[in-house]
Coordinates of C-alpha atoms in Angstrom, one line a residue:
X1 CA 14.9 -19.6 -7.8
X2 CA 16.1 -16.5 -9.7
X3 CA 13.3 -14.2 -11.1
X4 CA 13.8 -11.7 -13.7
X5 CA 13.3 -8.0 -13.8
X6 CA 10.1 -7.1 -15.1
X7 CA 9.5 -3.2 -16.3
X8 CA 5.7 -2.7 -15.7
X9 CA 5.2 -0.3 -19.0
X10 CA 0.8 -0.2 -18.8
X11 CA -0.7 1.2 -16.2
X12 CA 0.0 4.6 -14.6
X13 CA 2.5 6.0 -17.5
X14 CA -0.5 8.4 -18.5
X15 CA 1.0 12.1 -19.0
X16 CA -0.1 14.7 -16.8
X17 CA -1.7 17.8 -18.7
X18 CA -2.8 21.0 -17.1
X19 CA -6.2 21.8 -17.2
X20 CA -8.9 24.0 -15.2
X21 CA -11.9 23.2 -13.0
X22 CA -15.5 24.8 -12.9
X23 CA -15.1 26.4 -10.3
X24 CA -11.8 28.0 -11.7
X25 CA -9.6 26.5 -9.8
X26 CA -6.1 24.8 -11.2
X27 CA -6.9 20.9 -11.5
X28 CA -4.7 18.4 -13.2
X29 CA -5.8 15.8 -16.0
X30 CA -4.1 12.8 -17.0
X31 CA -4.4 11.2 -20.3
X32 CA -5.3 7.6 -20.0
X33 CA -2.7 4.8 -20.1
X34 CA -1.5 2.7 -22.2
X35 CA -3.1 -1.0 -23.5
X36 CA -6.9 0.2 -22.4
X37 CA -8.7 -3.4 -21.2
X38 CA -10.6 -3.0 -24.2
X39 CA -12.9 -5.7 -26.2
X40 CA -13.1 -9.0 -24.2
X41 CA -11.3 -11.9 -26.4
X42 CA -12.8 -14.9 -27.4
X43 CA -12.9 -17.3 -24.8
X44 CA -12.4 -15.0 -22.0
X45 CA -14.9 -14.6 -19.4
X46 CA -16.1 -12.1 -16.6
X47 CA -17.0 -11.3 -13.1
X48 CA -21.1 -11.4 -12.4
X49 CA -19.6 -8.2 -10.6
X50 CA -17.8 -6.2 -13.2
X51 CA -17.2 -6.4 -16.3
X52 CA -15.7 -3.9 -19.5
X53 CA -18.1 -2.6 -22.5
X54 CA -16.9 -2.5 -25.9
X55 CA -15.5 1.5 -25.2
X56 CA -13.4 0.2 -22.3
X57 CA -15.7 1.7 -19.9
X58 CA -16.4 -0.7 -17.0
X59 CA -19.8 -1.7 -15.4
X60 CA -20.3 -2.7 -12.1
X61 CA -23.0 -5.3 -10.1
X62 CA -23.6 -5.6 -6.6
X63 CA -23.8 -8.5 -4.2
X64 CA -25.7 -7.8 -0.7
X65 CA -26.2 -4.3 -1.8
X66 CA -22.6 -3.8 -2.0
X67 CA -19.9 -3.5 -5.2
X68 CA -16.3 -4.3 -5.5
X69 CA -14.1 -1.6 -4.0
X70 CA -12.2 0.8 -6.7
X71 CA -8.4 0.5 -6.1
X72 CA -7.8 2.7 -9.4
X73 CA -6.8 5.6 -7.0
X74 CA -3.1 3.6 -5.9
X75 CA 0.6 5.1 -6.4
X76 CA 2.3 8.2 -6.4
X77 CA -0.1 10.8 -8.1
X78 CA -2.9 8.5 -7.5
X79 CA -1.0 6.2 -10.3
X80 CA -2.2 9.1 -12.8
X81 CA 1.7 10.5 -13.8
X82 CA 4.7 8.5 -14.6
X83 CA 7.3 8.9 -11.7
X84 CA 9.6 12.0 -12.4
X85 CA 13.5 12.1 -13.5
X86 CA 15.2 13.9 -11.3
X87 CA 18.1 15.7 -12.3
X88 CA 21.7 15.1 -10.4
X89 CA 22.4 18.1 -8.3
X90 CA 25.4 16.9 -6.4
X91 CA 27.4 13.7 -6.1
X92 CA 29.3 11.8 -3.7
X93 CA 31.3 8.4 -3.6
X94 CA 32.1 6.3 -0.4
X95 CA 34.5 7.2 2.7
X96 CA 36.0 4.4 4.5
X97 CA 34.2 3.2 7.4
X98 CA 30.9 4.3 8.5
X99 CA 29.7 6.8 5.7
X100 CA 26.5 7.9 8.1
X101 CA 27.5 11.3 8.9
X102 CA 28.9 11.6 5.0
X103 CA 25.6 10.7 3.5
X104 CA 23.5 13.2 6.0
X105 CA 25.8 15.7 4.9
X106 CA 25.1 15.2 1.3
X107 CA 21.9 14.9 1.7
X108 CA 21.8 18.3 3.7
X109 CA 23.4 19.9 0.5
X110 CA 20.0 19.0 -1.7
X111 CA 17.5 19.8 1.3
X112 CA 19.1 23.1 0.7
X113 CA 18.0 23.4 -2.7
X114 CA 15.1 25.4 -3.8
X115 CA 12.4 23.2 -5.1
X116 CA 11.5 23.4 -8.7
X117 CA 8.1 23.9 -10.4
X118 CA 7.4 20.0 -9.9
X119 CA 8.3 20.3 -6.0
X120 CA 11.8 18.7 -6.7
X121 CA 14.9 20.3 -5.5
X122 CA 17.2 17.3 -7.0
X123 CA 18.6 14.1 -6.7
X124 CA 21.8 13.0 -4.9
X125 CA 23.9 10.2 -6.9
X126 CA 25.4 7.8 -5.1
X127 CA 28.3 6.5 -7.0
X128 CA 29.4 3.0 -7.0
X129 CA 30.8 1.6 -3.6
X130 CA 30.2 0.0 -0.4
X131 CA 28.8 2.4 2.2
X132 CA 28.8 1.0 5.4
X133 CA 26.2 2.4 8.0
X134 CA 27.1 3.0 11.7
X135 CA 23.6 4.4 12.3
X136 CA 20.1 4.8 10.4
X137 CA 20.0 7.9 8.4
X138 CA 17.1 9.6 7.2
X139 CA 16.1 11.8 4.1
X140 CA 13.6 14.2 5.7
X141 CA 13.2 16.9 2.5
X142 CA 10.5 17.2 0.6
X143 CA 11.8 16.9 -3.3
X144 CA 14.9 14.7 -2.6
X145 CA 15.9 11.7 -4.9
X146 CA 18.7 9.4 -3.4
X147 CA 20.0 7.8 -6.5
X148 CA 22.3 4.9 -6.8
X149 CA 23.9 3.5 -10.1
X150 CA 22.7 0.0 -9.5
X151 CA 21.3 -2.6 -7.3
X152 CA 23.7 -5.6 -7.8
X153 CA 26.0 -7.4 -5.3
X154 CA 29.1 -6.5 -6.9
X155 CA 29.8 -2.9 -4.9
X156 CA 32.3 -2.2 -8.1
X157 CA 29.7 -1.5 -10.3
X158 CA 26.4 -1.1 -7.9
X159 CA 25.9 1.4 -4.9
X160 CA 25.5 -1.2 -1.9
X161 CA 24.1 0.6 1.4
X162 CA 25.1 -1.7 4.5
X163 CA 23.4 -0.8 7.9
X164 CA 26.0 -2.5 10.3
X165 CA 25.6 -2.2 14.3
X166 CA 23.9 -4.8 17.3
X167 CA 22.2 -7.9 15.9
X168 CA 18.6 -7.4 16.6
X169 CA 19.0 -3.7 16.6
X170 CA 15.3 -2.5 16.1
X171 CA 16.4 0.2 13.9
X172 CA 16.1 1.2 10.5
X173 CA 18.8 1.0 7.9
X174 CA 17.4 4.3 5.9
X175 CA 14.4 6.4 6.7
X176 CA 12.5 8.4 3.8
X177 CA 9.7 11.2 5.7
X178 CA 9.5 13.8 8.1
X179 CA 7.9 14.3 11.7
X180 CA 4.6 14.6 10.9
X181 CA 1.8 12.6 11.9
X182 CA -0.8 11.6 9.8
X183 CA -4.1 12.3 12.1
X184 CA -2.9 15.7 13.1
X185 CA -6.0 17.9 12.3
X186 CA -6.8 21.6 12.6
X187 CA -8.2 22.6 16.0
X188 CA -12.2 23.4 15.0
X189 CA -12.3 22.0 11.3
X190 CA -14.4 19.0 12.9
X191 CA -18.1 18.8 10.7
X192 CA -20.4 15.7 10.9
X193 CA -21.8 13.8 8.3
X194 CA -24.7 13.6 7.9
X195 CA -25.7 11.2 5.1
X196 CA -27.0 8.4 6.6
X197 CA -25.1 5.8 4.6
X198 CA -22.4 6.2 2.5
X199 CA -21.3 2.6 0.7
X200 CA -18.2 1.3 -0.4
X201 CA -17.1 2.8 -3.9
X202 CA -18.9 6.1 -3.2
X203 CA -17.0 9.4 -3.0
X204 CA -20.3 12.3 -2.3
X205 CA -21.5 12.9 1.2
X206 CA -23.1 15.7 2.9
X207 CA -21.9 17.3 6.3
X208 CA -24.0 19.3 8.6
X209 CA -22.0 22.5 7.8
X210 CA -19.4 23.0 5.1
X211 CA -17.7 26.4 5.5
X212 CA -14.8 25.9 7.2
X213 CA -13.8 23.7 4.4
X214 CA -12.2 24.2 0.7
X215 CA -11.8 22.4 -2.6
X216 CA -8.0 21.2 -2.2
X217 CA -8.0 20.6 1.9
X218 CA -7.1 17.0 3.1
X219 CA -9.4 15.9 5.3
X220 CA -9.2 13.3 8.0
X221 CA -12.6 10.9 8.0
X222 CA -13.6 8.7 11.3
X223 CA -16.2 6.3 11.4
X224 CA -15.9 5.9 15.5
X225 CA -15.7 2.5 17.1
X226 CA -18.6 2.7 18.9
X227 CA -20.2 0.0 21.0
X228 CA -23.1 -0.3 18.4
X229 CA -20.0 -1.2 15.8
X230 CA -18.3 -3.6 17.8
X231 CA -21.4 -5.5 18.0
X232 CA -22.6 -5.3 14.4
X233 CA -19.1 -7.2 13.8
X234 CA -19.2 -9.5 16.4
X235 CA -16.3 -7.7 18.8
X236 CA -13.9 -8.3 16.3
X237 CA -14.5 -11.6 15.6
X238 CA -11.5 -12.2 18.2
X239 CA -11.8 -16.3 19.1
X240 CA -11.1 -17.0 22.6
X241 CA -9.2 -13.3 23.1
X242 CA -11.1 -10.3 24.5
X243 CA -13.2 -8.6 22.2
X244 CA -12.3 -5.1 20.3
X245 CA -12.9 -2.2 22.9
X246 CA -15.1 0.7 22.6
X247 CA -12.7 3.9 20.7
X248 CA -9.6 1.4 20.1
X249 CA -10.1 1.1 16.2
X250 CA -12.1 3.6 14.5
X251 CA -12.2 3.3 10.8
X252 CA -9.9 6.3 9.2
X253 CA -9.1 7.6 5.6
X254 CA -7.1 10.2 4.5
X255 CA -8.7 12.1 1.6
X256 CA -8.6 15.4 -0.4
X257 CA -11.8 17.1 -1.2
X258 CA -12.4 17.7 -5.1
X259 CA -16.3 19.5 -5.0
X260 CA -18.1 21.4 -2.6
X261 CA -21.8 22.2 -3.5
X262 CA -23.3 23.6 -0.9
X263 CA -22.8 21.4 2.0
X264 CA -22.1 18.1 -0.4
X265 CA -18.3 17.3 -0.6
X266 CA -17.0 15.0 -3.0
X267 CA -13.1 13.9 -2.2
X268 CA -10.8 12.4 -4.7
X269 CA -10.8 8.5 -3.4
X270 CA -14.1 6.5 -3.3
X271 CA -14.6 5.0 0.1
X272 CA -13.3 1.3 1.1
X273 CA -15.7 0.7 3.8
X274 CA -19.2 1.7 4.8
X275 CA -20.1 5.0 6.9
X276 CA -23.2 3.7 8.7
X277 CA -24.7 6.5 11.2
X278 CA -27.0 3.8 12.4
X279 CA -23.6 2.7 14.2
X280 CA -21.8 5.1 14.8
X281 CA -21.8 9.0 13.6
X282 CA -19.0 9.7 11.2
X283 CA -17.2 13.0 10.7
X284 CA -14.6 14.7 9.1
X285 CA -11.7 17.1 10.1
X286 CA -9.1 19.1 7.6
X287 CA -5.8 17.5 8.3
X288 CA -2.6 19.8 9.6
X289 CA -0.1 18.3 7.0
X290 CA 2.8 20.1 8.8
X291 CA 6.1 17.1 8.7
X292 CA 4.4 15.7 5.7
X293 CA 7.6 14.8 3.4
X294 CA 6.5 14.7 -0.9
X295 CA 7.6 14.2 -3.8
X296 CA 11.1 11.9 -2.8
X297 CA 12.5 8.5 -4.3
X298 CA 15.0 6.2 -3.5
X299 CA 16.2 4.4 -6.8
X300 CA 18.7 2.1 -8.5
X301 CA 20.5 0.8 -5.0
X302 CA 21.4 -1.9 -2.8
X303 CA 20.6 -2.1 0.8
X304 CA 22.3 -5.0 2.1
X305 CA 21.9 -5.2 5.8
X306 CA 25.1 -6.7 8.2
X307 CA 24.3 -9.5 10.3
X308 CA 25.9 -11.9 12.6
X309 CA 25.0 -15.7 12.9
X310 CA 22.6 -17.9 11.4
X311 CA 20.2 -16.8 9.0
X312 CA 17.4 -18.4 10.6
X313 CA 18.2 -16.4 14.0
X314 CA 17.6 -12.6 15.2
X315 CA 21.0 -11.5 13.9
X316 CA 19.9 -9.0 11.5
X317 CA 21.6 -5.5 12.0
X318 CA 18.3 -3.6 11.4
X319 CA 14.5 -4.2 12.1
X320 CA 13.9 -2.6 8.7
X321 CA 15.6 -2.2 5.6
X322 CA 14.3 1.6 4.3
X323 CA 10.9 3.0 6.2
X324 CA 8.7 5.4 4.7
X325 CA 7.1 7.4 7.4
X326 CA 5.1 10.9 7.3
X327 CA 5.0 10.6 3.4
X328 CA 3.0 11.7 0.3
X329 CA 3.5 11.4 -3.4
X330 CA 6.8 9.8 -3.0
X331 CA 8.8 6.3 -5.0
X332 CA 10.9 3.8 -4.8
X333 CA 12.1 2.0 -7.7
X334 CA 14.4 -0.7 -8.7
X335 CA 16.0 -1.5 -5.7
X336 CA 17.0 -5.1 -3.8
X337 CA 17.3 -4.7 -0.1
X338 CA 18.1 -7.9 2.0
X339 CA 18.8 -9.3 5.6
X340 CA 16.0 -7.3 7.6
X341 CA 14.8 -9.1 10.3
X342 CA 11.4 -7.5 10.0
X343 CA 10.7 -5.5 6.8
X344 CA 12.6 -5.0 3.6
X345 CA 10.2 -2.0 2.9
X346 CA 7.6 -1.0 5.4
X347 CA 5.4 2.4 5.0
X348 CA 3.2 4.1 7.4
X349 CA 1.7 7.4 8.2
X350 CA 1.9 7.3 3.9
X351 CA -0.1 8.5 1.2
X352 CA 0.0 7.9 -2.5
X353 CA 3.7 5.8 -2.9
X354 CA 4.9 3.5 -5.9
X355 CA 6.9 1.3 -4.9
X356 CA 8.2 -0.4 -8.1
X357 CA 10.4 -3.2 -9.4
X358 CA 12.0 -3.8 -5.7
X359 CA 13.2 -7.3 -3.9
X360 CA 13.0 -7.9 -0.6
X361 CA 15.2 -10.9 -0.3
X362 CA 16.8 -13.3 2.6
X363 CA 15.5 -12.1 5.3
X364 CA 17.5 -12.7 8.5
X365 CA 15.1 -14.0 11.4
X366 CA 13.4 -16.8 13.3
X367 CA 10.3 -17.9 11.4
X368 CA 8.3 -16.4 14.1
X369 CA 5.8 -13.5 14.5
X370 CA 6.7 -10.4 14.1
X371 CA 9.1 -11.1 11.8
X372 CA 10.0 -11.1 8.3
X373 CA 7.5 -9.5 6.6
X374 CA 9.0 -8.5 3.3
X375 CA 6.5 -5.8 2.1
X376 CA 4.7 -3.9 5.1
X377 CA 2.1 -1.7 5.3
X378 CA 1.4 -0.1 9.1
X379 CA -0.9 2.0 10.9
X380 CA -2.3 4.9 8.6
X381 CA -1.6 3.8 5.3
X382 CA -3.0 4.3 2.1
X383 CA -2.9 4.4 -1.3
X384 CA -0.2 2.3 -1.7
X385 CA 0.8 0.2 -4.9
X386 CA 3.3 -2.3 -5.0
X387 CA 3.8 -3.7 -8.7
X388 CA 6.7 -5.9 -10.3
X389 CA 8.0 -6.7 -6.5
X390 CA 9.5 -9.9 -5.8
X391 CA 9.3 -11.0 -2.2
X392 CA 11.7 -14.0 -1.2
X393 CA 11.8 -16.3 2.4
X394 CA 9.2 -14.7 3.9
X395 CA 6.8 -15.3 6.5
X396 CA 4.4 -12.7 5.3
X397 CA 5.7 -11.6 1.8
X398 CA 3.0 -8.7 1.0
X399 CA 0.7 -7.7 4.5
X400 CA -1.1 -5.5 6.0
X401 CA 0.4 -5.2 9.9
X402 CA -1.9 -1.9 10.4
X403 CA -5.0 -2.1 12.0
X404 CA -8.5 0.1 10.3
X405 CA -6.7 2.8 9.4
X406 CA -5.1 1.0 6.2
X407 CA -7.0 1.2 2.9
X408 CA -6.5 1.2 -0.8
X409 CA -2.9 -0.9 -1.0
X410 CA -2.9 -3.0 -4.0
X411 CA -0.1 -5.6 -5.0
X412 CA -0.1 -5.7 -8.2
X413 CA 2.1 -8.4 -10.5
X414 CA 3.6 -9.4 -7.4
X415 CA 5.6 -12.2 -6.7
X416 CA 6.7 -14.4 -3.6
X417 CA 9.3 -17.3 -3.5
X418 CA 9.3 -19.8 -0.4
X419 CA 6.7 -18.4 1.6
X420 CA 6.6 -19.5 4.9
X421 CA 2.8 -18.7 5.3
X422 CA 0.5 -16.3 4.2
X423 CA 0.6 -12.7 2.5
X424 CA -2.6 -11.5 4.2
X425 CA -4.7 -8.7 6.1
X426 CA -3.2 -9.4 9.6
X427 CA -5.3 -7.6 11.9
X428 CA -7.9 -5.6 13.3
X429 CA -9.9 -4.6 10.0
X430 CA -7.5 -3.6 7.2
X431 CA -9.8 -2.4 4.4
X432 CA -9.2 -2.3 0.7
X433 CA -6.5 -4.8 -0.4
X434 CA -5.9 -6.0 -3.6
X435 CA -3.8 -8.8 -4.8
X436 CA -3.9 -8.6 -8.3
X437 CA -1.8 -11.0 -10.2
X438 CA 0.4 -12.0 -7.6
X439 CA 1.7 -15.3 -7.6
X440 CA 3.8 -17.9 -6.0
X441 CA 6.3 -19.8 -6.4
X442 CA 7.3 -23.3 -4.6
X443 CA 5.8 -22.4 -1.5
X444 CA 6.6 -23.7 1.9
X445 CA 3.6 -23.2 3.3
X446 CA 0.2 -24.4 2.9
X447 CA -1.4 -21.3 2.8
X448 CA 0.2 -18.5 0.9
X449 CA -2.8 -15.5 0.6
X450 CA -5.6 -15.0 2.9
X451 CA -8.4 -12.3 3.5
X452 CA -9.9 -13.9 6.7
X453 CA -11.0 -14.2 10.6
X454 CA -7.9 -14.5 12.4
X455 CA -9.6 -15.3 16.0
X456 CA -7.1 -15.1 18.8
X457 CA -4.0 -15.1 17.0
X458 CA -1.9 -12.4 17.7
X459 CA -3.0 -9.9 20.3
X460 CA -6.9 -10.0 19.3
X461 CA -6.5 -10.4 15.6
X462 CA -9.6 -10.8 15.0
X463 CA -10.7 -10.2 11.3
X464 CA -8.1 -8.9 9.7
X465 CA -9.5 -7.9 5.9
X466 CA -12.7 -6.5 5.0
X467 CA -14.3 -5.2 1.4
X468 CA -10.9 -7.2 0.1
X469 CA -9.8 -8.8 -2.7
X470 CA -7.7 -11.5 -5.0
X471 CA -7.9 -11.0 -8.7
X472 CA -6.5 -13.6 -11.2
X473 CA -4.0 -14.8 -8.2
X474 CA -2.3 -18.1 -8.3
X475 CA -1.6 -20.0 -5.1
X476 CA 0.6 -22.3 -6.7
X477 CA -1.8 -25.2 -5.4
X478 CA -1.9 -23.6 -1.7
X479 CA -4.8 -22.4 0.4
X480 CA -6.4 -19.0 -0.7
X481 CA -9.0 -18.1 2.4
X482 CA -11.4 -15.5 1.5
X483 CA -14.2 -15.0 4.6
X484 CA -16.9 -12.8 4.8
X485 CA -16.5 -10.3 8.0
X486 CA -20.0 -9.4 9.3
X487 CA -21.2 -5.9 7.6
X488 CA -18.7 -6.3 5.0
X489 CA -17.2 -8.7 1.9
X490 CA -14.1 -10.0 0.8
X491 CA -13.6 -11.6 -3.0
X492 CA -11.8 -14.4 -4.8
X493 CA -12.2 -13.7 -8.7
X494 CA -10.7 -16.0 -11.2
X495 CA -7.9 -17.2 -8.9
X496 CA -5.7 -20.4 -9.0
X497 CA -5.2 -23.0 -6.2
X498 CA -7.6 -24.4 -2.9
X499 CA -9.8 -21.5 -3.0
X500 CA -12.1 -21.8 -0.2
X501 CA -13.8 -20.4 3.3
X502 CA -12.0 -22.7 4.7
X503 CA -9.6 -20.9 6.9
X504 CA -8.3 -21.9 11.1
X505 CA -11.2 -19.9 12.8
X506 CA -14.5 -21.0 11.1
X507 CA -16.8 -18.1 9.4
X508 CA -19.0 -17.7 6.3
X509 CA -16.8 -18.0 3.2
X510 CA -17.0 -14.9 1.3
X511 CA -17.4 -14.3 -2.8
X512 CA -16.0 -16.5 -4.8
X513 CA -16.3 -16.9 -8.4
X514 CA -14.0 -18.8 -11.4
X515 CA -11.6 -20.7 -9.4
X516 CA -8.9 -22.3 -11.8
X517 CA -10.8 -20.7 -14.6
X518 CA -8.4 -19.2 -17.0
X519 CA -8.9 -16.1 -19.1
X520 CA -10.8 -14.2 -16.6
X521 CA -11.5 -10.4 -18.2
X522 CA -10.2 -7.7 -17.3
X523 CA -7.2 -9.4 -16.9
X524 CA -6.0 -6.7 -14.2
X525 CA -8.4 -5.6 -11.9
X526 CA -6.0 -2.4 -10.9
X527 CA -5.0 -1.2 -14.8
X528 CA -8.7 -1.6 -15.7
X529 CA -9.8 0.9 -12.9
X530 CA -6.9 3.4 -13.5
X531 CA -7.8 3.3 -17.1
X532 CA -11.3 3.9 -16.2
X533 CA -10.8 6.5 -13.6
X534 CA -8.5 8.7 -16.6
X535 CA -10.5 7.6 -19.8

């Protein structure tokens, strides 16, 4: 079925304002946004493990000793600033047969541009027309917009990208980020921490020593894998497979440091998992941020990948519609891509990206694994918000295909059509995902979202969410699985449909609390921590 454009107008159009810190340094605020969660109506009701005072102002409980993660840090800017208007700098219309080398070209000619205060150098309109694509190309510039003038089929009026080549080619159709890598850290920066226990939610640790760091770095953190770990959560939880192994998936996060007093650091992104010394000693390293691409979009176009056969085959012309890769701070916005046989959008080695009113639609593939997986998130991953996305024949419409080095990815007023199974964590301890709002429609499966043990599925799936969670989601009368991993939680609050524990590999259900109660308050968990985290 057909469903309409929706323009998300509440949560992260606050205005960014300048403003300086204590310490004199240049910081920036953000006035809050709009349609605060406010007073809770009649009728409505709350979580036992957060709710919103009169003010707005919201108040937290634990469970276990632990509190619900805070996803209010999601989005280009941290979902603090609108996404920028880029002025046109240059222009181009399409060649006849392959426009690859055309479009590098014009790309070239805003990569040359100097960037402005806002770190743009400009964006390149692409003017209505079919441009057929020989080979992937990639945008590698930091402050580079590739515009188009619409996303409809009709190429007379819409800018339709078409990635032709092999069917199965394992390529992608267009490439946003440079060739940086995301765990590339300054020889020496390494400093342990030394707090003993630093919970979910909680940004302020101490390290043993401090000076080699500033306010402003980005900082790797690793919680090892150690032996002691693997134990505490049962190897992985991996069924019949072979357990997890000893260094194979430490827990990671990407995060810039805000305060330093003394040898207490605070950094900009509260924590989505635990940092237990008693299991393994934590530490943190500045990052080298060399190849990082910011501050790039891709709006308003049409990537319609070729393919050759049936649609229910490996025919598709690319693996992946448009990949983000070595990125920070960057957008896309309003755009339909189709026929992948993988991805439609897929992101990793990212920080901090919106990606906003897209559809990922028809993909072309078996309905088998490793395949079509509409809206992707991969190894190293974070901060990520998808809101007003649509997903359409998917296998897994919105996942998590990293592994413990994905946190903080929030889909938010989502929706999937004919969903072939679930959108999920899929392996290996994803941390921090939030459905919020997302919904399906006439599924074909009887499970559409699940934060759960995946056993020996896979290669060693194991469990494949911890400190999770679905908010006000409706399964459309499917299975929502929400399991408790060992050490951590995962939550089902005020969601629609057979919410249960109940998932294939049998484990303690985790929290779950109003299911198919209406009303639940705030009605966005998301908007209700961005509108805390800038009141």
């Amino acid at each position: 079925m057909a469903v309409s454009r929706r323009r998300f107008m509440g949560a992260g159009l606050g205005a960014a304002v300048g403003g300086v810190g204590a310490a004199g340094v240049a910081v920036e605020k953000e006035r809050p946004p709009v349609d605060p969660p406010g007073r809770r109506p009649d009728g409505a009701w709350s979580s036992t493990l957060v709710s919103v005072n009169p003010v707005g102002k919201l108040r937290y409980a634990t469970e276990g000793g632990r509190r619900l993660p805070d996803f209010g840090h999601a989005g280009y800017r941290e979902g603090g600033a609108p996404l920028p208007e880029v002025p046109v700098r240059h222009r181009i219309g399409p060649v006849a047969g392959d426009n690859s080398a055309h479009l590098r070209a014009a790309i070239d000619v805003i990569g040359a541009l100097p960037k402005d205060a806002s770190g743009h150098r400009g964006a390149l309109l692409l003017e209505a027309g079919l441009y057929e694509l020989a080979e992937s190309v990639r945008q590698p510039y930091d402050g580079v917009v590739l515009r188009g003038v619409g996303d409809g089929q009709d190429p007379a009026e819409n800018t339709v990208l078409r990635p032709t080549g092999e069917p199965g080619s394992a390529r992608n159709g267009l490439l946003v980020g440079g060739d940086g890598t995301w765990d590339s850290v300054v020889a020496g920066s390494r400093t342990n921490i030394v707090t003993d226990l630093v919970r979910v939610g909680e940004a302020r640790f101490r390290v043993a020593d401090a000076s080699g760091l500033s306010v402003g770095d980005t900082v790797l953190i690793t919680h090892p894998c150690t032996q002691d770990w693997l134990d505490a959560v049962d190897g992985g939880g991996t069924g019949s497979d072979a357990p997890w192994e000893v260094g194979s998936l430490p827990l990671q996060c990407s995060r810039r440091i805000v305060r330093l007093d003394g040898r207490n650091v605070t950094v900009d992104v509260p924590l989505f998992t635990d940092l237990d010394r008693s299991l393994a000693q934590s530490y943190l390293e500045v990052r080298d941020r060399a190849g990082i691409v910011t501050e790039a979009g891709v709006e308003d176009l049409r990537i319609e990948v070729a393919y050759d056969g049936p649609q229910d085959q490996d025919v598709s012309q690319a693996k992946h519609a448009l990949r983000l890769r070595a990125v920070e701070d960057v957008w896309i916005r309003r755009c339909t891509v189709l026929h992948f046989s993988q991805s439609g959008i897929v992101a990793g080695d990212a920080d901090r990206v919106t990606v906003q009113d897209v559809r990922a639609l028809e993909p072309v593939a078996s309905i088998d694994g490793s395949m079509r997986y509409n809206f992707n998130v991969e190894r190293r991953s974070q901060q990520i918000l998808f809101t007003d996305c649509h997903a359409q024949g998917s296998r897994h419409a919105f996942v998590s295909n990293g592994t413990s080095s994905v946190s903080g990815v929030v889909f938010h007023r989502t929706t999937a059509t004919g969903s072939h199974t679930s959108s999920e964590g899929h392996r290996q301890w994803s941390q921090g995902l939030l459905f919020d709002n997302h919904r399906e429609i006439d599924p074909l499966a009887a499970r559409t979202v699940s934060l759960y043990n995946r056993g020996d599925y896979g290669t060693g799936h194991g469990w494949s969410a911890a400190y999770s969670v679905a908010w006000n989601t409706d399964a459309a009368g499917t299975q929502l699985i929400v399991q408790q991993p060992p050490t951590a939680q995962n939550y089902a609050i005020g969601c629609f449909g057979d919410v249960s524990g109940g998932g294939p590999f049998e484990q303690p259900a985790g929290w779950i609390e109003g299911t198919d109660r209406p009303g639940l308050h705030p009605e966005s968990l998301y908007e209700a921590q961005l509108h805390d985290r800038l009141r």
